[in-house]
Each structure stands twice: as C-alpha cells, then as structure tokens.
Coordinates of C-alpha atoms in Angstrom, one line a residue:
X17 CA 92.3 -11.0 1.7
X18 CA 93.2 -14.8 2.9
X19 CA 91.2 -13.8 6.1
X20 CA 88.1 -13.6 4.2
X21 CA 89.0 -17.7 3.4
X22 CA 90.3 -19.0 6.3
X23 CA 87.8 -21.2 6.9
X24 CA 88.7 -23.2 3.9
X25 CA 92.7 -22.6 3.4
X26 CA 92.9 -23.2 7.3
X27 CA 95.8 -21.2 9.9
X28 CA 99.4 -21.8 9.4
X29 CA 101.6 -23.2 12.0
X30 CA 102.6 -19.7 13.4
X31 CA 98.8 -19.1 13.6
X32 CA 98.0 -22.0 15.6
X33 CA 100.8 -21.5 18.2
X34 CA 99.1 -18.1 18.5
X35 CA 95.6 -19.6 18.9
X36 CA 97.1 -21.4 21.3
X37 CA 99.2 -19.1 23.5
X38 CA 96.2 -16.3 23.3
X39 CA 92.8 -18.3 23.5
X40 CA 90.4 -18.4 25.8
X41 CA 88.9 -22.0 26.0
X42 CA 85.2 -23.1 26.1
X43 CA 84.5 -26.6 27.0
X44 CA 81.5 -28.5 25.8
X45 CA 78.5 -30.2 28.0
X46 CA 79.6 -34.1 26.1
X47 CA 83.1 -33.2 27.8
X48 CA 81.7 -32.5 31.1
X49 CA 79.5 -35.3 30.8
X50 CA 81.8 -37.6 29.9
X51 CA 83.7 -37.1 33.0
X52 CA 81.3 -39.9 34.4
X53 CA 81.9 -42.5 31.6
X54 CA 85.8 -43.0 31.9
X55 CA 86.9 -46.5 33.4
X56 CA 90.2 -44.9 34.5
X57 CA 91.0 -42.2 37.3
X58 CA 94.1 -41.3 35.6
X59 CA 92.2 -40.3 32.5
X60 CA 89.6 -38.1 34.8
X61 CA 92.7 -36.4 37.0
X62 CA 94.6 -35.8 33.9
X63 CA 91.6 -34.2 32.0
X64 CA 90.3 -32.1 35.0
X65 CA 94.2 -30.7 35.8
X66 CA 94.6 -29.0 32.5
X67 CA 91.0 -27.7 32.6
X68 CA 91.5 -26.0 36.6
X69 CA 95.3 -25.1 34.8
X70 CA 93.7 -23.1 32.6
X71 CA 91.1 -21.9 34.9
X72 CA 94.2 -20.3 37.3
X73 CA 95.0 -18.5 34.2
X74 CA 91.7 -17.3 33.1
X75 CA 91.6 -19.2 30.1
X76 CA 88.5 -21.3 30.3
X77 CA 84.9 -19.9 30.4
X78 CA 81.7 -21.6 29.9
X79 CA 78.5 -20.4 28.3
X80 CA 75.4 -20.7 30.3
X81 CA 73.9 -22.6 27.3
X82 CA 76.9 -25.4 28.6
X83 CA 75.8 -25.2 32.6
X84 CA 72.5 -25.4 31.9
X85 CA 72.7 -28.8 29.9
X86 CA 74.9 -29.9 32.4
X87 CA 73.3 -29.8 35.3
X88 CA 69.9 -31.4 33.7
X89 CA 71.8 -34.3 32.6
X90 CA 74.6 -34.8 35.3
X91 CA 72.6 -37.0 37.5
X92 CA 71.4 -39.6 34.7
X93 CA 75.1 -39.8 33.7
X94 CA 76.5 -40.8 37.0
X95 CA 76.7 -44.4 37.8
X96 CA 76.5 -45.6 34.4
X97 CA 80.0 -47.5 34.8
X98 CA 79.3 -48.8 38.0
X99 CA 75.6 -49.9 36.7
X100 CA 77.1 -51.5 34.0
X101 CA 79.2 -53.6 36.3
X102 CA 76.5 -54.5 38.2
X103 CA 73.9 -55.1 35.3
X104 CA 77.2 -57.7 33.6
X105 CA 77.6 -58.9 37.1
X106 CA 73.8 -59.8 37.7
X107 CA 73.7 -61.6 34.2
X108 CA 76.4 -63.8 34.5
X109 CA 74.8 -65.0 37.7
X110 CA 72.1 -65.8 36.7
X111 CA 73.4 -68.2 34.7
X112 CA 74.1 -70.6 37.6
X113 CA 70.4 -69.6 38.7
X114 CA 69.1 -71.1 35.5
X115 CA 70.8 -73.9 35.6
X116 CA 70.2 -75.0 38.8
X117 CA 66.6 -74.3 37.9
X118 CA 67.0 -77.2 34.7
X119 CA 68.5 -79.8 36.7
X120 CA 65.9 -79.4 39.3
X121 CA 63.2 -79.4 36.7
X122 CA 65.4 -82.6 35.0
X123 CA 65.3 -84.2 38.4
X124 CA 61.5 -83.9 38.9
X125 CA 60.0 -84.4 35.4
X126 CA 62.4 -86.7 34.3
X127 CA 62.7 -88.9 37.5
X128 CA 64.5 -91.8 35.7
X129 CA 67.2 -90.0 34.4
X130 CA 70.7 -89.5 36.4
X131 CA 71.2 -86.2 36.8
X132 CA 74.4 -86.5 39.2
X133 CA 76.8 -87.1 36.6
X134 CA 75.6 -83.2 36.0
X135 CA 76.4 -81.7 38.9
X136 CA 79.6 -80.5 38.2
X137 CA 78.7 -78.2 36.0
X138 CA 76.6 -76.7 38.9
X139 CA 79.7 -76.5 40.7
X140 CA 81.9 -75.3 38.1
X141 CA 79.9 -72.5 37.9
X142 CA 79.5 -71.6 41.3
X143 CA 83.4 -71.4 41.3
X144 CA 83.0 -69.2 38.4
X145 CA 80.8 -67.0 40.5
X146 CA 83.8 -66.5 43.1
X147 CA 85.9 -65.1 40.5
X148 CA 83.3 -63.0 38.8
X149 CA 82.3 -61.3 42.2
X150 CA 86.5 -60.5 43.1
X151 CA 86.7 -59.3 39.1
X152 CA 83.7 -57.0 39.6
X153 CA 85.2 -55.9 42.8
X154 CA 88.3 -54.8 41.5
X155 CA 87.1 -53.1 38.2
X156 CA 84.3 -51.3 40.9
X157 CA 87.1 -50.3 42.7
X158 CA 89.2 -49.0 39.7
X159 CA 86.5 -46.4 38.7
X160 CA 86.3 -42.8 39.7
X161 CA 84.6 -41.6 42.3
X162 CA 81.7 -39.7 40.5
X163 CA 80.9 -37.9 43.7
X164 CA 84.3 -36.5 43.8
X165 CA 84.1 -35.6 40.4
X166 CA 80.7 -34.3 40.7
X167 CA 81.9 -31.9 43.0
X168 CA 84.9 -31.2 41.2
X169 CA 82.9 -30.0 38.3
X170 CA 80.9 -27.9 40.1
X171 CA 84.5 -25.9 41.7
X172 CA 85.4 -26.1 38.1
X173 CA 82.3 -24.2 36.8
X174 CA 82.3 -21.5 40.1
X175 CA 82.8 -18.3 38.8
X176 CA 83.1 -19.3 34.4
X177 CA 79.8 -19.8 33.7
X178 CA 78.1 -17.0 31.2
X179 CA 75.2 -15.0 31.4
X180 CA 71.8 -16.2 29.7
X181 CA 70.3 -14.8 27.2
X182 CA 66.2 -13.4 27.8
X183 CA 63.4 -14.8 25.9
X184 CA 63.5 -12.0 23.2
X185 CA 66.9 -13.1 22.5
X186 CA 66.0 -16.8 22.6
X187 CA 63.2 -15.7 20.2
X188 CA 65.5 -14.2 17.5
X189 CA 67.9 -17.0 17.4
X190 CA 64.9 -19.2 17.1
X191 CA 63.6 -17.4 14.3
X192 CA 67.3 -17.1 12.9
X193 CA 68.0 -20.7 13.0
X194 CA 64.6 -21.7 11.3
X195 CA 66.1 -19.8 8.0
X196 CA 70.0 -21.3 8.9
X197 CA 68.6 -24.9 9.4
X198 CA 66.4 -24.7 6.0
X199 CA 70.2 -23.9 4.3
X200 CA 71.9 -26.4 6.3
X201 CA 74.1 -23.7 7.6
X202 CA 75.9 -24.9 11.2
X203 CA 75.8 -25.1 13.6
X204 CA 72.5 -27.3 14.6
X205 CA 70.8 -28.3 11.7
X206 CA 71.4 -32.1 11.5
X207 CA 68.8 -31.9 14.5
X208 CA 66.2 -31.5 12.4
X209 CA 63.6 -34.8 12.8
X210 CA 66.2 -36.2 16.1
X211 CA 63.2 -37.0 18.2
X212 CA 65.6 -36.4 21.5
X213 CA 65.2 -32.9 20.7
X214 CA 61.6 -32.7 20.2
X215 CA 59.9 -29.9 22.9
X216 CA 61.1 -27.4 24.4
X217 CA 63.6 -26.5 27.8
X218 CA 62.0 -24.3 30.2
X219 CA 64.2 -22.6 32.8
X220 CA 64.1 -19.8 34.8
X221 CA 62.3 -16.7 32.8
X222 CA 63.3 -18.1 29.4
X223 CA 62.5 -21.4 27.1
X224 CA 63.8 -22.4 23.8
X225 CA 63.4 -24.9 21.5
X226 CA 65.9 -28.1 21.8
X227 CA 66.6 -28.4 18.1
X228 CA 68.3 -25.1 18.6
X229 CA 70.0 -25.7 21.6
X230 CA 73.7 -25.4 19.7
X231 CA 73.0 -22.5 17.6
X232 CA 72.6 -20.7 21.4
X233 CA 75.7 -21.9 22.7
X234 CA 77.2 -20.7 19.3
X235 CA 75.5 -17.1 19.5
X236 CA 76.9 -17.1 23.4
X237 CA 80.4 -18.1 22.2
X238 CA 80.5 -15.1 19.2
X239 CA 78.9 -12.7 22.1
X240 CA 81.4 -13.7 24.5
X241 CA 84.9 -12.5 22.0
X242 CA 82.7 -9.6 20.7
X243 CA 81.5 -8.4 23.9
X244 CA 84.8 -8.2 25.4
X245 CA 87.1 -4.9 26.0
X246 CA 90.1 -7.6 25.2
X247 CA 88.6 -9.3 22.6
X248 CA 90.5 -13.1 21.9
X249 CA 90.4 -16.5 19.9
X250 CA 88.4 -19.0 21.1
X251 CA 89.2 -22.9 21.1
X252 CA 86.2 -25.0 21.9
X253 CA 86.3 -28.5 23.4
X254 CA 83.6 -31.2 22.5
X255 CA 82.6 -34.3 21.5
X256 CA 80.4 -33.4 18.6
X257 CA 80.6 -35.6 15.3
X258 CA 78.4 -34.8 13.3
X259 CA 78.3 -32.4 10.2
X260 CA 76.9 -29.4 11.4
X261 CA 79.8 -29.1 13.6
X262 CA 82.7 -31.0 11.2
X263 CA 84.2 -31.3 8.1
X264 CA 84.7 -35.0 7.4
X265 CA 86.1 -36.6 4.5
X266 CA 84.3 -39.4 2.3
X267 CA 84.7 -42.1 4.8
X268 CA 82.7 -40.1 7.5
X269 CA 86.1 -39.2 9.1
X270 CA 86.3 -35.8 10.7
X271 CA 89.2 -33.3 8.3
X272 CA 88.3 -30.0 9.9
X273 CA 86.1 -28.0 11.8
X274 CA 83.1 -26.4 9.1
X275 CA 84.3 -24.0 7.4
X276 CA 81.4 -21.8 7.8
X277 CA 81.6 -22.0 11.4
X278 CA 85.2 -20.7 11.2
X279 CA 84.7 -17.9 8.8
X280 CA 81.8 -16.5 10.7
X281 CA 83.5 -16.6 14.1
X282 CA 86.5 -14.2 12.2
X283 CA 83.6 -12.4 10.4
X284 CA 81.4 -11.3 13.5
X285 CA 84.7 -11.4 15.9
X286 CA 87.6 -10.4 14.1
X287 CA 89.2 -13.1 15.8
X288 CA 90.1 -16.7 15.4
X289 CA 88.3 -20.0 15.9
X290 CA 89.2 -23.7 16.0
X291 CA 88.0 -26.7 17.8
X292 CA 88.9 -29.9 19.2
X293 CA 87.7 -32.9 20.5
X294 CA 88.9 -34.5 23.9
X295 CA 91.9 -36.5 22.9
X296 CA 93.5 -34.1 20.5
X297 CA 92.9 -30.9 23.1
X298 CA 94.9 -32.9 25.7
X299 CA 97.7 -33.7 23.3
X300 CA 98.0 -30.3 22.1
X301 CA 97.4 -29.0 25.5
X302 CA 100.7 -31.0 26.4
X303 CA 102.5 -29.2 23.0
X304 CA 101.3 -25.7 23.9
X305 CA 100.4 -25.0 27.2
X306 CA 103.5 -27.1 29.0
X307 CA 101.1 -28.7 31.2
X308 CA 102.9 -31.3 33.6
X309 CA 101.2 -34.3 31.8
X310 CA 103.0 -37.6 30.6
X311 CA 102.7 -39.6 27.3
X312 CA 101.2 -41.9 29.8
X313 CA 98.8 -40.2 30.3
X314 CA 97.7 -38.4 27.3
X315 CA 97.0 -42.4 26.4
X316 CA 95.3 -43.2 29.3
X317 CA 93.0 -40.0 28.5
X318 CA 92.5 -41.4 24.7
X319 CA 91.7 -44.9 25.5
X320 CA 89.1 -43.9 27.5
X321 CA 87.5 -41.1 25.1
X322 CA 87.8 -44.0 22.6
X323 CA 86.3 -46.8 24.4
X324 CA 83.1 -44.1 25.2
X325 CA 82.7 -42.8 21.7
X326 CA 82.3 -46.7 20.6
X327 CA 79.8 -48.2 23.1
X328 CA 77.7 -44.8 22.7
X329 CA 77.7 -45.5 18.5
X330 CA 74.9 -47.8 19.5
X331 CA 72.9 -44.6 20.4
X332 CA 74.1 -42.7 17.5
X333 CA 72.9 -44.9 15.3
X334 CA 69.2 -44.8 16.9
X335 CA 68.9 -41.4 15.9
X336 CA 69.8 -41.5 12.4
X337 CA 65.8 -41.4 12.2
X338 CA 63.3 -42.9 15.0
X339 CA 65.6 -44.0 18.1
X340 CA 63.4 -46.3 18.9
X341 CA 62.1 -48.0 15.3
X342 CA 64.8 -50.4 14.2
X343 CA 67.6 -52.6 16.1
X344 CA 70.4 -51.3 17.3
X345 CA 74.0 -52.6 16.3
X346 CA 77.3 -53.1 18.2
X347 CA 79.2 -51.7 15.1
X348 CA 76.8 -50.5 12.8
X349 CA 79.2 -50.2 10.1
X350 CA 80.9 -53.3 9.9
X351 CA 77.9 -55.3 10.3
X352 CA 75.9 -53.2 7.9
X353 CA 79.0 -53.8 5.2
X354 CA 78.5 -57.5 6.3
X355 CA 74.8 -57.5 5.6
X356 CA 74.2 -55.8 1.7
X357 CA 77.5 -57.5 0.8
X358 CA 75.2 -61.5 0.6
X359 CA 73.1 -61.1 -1.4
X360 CA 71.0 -63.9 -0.1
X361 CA 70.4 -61.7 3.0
X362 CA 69.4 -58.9 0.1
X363 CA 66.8 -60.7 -1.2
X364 CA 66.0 -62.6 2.2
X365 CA 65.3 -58.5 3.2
X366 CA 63.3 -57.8 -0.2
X367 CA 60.8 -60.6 0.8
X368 CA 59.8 -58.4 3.7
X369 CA 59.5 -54.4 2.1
X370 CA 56.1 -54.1 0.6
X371 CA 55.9 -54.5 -3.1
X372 CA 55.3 -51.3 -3.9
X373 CA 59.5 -50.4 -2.1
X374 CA 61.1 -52.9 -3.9
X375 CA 62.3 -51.4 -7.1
X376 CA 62.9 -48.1 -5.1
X377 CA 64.7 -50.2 -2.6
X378 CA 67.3 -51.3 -5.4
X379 CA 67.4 -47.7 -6.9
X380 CA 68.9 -46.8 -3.4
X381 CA 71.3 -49.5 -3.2
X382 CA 73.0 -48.8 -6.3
X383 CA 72.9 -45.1 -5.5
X384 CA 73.8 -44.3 -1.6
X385 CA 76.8 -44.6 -0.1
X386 CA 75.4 -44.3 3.1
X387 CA 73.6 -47.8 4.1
X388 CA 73.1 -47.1 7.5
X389 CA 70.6 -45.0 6.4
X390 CA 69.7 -47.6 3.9
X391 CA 69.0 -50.1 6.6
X392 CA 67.1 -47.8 8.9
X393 CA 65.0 -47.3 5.8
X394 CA 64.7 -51.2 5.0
X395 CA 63.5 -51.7 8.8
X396 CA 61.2 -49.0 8.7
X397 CA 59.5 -49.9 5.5
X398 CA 59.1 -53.7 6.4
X399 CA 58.5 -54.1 10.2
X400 CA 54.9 -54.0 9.5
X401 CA 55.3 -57.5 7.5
X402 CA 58.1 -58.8 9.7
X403 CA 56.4 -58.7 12.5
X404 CA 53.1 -59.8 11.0
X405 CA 55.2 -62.8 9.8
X406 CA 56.4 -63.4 13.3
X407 CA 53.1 -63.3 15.0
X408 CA 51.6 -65.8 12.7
X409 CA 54.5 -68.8 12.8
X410 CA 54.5 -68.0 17.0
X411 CA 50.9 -68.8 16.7
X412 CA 51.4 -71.9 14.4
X413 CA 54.0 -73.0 16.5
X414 CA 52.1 -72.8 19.8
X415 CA 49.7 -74.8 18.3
X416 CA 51.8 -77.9 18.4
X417 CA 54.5 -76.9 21.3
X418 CA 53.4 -74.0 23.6
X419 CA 56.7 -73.9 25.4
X420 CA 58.8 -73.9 22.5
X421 CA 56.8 -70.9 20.9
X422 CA 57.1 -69.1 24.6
X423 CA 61.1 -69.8 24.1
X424 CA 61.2 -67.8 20.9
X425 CA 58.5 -65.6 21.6
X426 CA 61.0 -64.3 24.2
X427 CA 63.7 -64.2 21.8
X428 CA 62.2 -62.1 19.5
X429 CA 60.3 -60.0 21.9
X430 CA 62.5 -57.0 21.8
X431 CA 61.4 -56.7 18.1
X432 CA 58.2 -57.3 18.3
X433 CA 57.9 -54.9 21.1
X434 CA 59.7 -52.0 19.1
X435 CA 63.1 -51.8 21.2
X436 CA 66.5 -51.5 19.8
X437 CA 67.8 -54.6 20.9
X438 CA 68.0 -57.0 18.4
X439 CA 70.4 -57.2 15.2
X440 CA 68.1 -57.4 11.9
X441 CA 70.5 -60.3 10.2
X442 CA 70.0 -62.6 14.0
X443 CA 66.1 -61.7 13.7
X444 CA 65.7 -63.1 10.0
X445 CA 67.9 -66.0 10.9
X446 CA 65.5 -66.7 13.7
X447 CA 62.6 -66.3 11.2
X448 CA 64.2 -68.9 9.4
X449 CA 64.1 -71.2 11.6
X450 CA 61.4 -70.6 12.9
X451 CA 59.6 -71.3 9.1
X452 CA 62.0 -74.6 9.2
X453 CA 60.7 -76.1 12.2
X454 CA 57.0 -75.8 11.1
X455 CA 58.1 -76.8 7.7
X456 CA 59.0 -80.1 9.7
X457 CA 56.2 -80.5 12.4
X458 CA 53.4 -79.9 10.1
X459 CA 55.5 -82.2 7.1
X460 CA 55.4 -85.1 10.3
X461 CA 51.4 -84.1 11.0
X462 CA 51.1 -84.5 7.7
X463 CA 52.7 -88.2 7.5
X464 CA 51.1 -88.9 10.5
X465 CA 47.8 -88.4 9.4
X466 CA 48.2 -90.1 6.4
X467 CA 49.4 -93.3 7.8

C-alpha cells in the first residue's frame, strides 16, 4: 500500500542501494551543457569518467528530447570561460587607456598645470598590465579544452540517444500539458509566461511548443522503463531548481524531488524514480557504483557546479517575469533583504510607483515572503516614472554642464535603455545625486542672479 505513497514517505536505505545497483541513468541537457562552464579540468575528467563508466555498462541513456537541446545550444555555450577572461582582461586595460587619455587631455587644456608629478600612475599601471596579461594566461591555460570536450560528448551520446516522438505524439502531450500546467502538475509548468520559451522548436518532421519542452523529455523518460522487455528504475541527472521539478523547503532550499513526479513514474512504470543534481550524483556515484574517484575530486567537481549555479542566478533572476524589464543583481537575495529592510529606500521606492500601486504595494509587503518577486514588481510598476524622472534632471543638467550630464547619462544608460545591468538601490542613489547637484547649481544661478 506504501507504494501507492512513496512519493511522499520517500525509499528506505535498502531501496536506494537498489536504485542504485539496478538503474539505468538519464542525464540532463544543463549537465551536458555545463560541461563548458567549469574552470577546472579535473572537475570535467572526473564528471565525464563516471558518465562513459556507466556507458560501458549500459547504464546511461539519453532521450532525444536531451540531444536535441543539446546540440542547438552547444555552440553558444562554448567559450564562455575563455570570453569571460578575455572580456575582464580587455576591461582592466582599458583602464591605463583612459588614463593616459586624461593626462593627455590634462596636458593640452590645462597647459599650466604639471602633469609629470602624475606619471607614475601611468606607469604603475602599465606594470599592472604585465601581471594581468601572465594572470589571464595562466587561468586561459587552466581551462578545458571545449573542443576536446565537445567531442567527447558527442562519443558520449553515440549510440544512447532515444527515439523522437512524431508530431501526433507531440500534439497529445501538448494538449496534455495545457490541462497539467493549468493544475500546476510537473513537470514544466513554472514556464508558463518565461519569455525564453515563447515559440516553437522546429526539427526534422516534428515541432512543439518550448513551454513544453520538459513534460516531453518526461513522457520519453516514462516510455523508455515502460517500453522495455527489462523494465528498470531510473535516476535522472540535472540541474533543474525550480518547483516543477523539486520539493524545496520554506527557504527555497531543494528537500526532495516532487512528489508527484515520483509517484507517477511508479504509477505508469511500476518502477522507481529519483533524481539528482550534479554534485550529489557524483558523490553517490563514488558510494554506489565504486567508481575510481577521490574526495579530491568529488570537491573539485562541487566547486565548480557551485561557482556556475551562482554567476548564472543573475539569469535566473531575469526570468522571474520579463528577462529583460528590471536590473539584474549579483545576489539577488541578499541584496533584496538589504533593500526592503531601510526603510528610507522603502519610501525612496514609493515616490516612484504610480499612486494608484501604493497602498497595494504595502499590502504585498506585509504579505509575501517572496520579495524578489516583490522587487520585479516594484521595477515594473515604476520604470515608466523613473525613467521619466531621469530624462528630465539629464536635460536640466545639460543645460548648465553638457559634459557632466553626458557622464551620467552614460551611467545610467543601461536603465534607461531597458537592460539588466544596473542594481535598482545604485540607480536611485544616482538619482539622488543627480536631484542634489541641480538642487546646488540652480540654488548658485539663483544667487547669482540676484546679486
């Protein structure tokens, strides 16, 4: 009877090393993906050996659902380490190129003033440079080769991929999922309104919708176990977070895979289902399939999945609703808590929602306990008088000092130009200013005139 529950009472320790010792194993696209994103070789050699491992034992299969996102994403994934070398590397240079640019400028416009006592800094920083450009070297030179592991992937995927479905079984999902999504049932449905997966993928004889992209890789997993003469559990692999996928626990932290998704995996299959993300498949891996893989490297493979899942929060946090409407944030959630927890940068907010959000504005603040949401709502309902507010101190400021309005024009650009660049708390601070410095030009205009 317990069977019928097992998505909430969860598998025993016996059950697990039986999951383990019997599964076959179904790897994600963010996993295959990912193989381009880590920093360390060790990390990729160590991941990729218990994947072929299990390969050599016909363990691991991938559903076409998998391949297919694969292979239209690889390429854009590939030198994002290296570009992010080069794009830190080119940055930091430029710095000496700007300054040698204002002490040139010093030197012609201010013709009087001794600019030598300055050069060191010039210097300085060209010394500087040195060391960035054997730094950048060395990290370059640390990263994996993502041709090697391009290839790699694609020996990996020879020979495991699944079959696709045809349109008329694309359909049904479709039409399935439309009913599942309206009930929140997983797995898929927090992509409802993500504008990433707006339209549809067209392949081959067959196209679907995007939104339902991971209720076909679910339907291809279930087909897989219940199409088989040797039906057995499945483990999947990925780097999902979100709730249509997960259990988590009232501080967002993940508890459990959904329990619907388990129950109807024994339901449809008669067999059992659990998943994993990267970190915790390669230290259970070690546990259960006697891999040849050291503590070292179980770290190595941890810190890496770690540092990814952190510098791609940014992009999470975009598509809580419009990726492209509000700033993003370095760590949305400690510099949210920072923001709502002043309450002069509350009401420094209020000033910009239209009147008729205020009192609604409040009624969510004393009820959510999700305020990133709340702040995607605050930026959406006030950019229209933010940057109406903007444009008219810029052209204020112009007025009296061209240049200096250019200077923070530039600043706050990336706002005013709708990209997810700039932190909301930096753009009212510069707002603030802003209103200070014409507070005190048009106050000395003012003086001026009258004397």
């Amino acid at each position: 009877m317990l069977d019928n529950l097992k998505g909430l009472t969860g598998y025993e320790e016996s059950e697990f090393k039986d999951i383990w010792e019997n599964a076959i194993f179904v790897v994600d696209t963010n996993v295959l993906l990912n193989f381009y994103k880590y920093t360390s070789k060790e990390a990729t050699q160590s991941l990729l050996k218990i994947l072929k491992s299990l390969k050599e034992s016909d363990r691991l299969w991938v559903p076409y659902q998998v391949a297919l996102e694969y292979f239209f994403n690889y390429e854009s994934n590939m030198y994002k380490q290296k570009e992010g070398y080069l794009f830190l590397g080119d940055g930091l240079h430029k710095l000496k190129e700007e300054a040698d640019k204002t002490l040139k400028r010093t030197q012609s416009d201010y013709p009087y003033i001794n600019t030598n006592e300055f050069k060191f800094y010039i210097e300085q920083l060209a010394k500087l440079n040195n060391k960035l450009d054997k730094i950048l070297k060395a990290e370059l030179d640390k990263l994996p080769d993502t041709s090697e592991i391009k290839d790699d992937i694609k020996k990996l995927l020879e020979g495991i991929i699944g079959e696709p479905y045809d349109q008329t079984k694309i359909d049904r999902i479709e039409s399935e999922g439309n009913d599942r999504y309206k009930h929140d049932i997983p797995p898929g449905f927090k992509d409802k309104g993500n504008k990433k997966k707006e339209g549809y993928r067209i392949y081959g004889n067959f196209k679907y919708q995007k939104i339902y992209g991971d209720l076909i890789l679910w339907n291809q997993m279930i087909d897989k176990v219940m199409g088989s003469d040797n039906p057995k559990p499945m483990i999947f692999i990925t780097e999902e977070k979100k709730e249509d996928w997960w259990e988590k626990d009232e501080k967002d932290n993940i508890k459990r895979p959904h329990p619907l998704l388990v129950q109807e995996f024994i339901n449809k299959t008669n067999q059992k289902f659990f998943m994993y993300r990267t970190e915790r498949f390669v230290q259970y891996a070690k546990k259960y399939l006697n891999i040849n893989i050291t503590e070292e490297q179980v770290k190595n493979v941890t810190k890496d999945v770690e540092t990814i899942r952190t510098l791609e929060q940014k992009d999470d946090f975009n598509d809580l609703n419009d990726s492209n409407d509000y700033p993003t944030l370095i760590n949305p959630s400690s510099y949210i808590k920072s923001f709502f927890s002043s309450s002069s940068r509350r009401e420094r907010l209020v000033d910009f929602l239209p009147e008729e959000k205020i009192d609604e504005f409040y009624d969510r603040l004393d009820k959510t306990n999700n305020m990133e949401e709340l702040y995607v709502w605050c930026l959406k309902q006030s950019r229209a008088n933010i940057s109406k507010r903007v444009k008219i101190l810029l052209d204020r400021l112009s007025y009296y000092d061209p240049e200096e309005a250019n200077l923070y024009y530039e600043r706050l650009k990336p706002f005013i130009d709708k990209k997810p660049i700039l932190p909301y708390m930096k753009l009212l601070r510069n707002i603030e200013i802003l209103e200070e410095k014409m507070i005190e030009i048009e106050s000395n205009k003012f003086k001026d005139i009258k004397h």
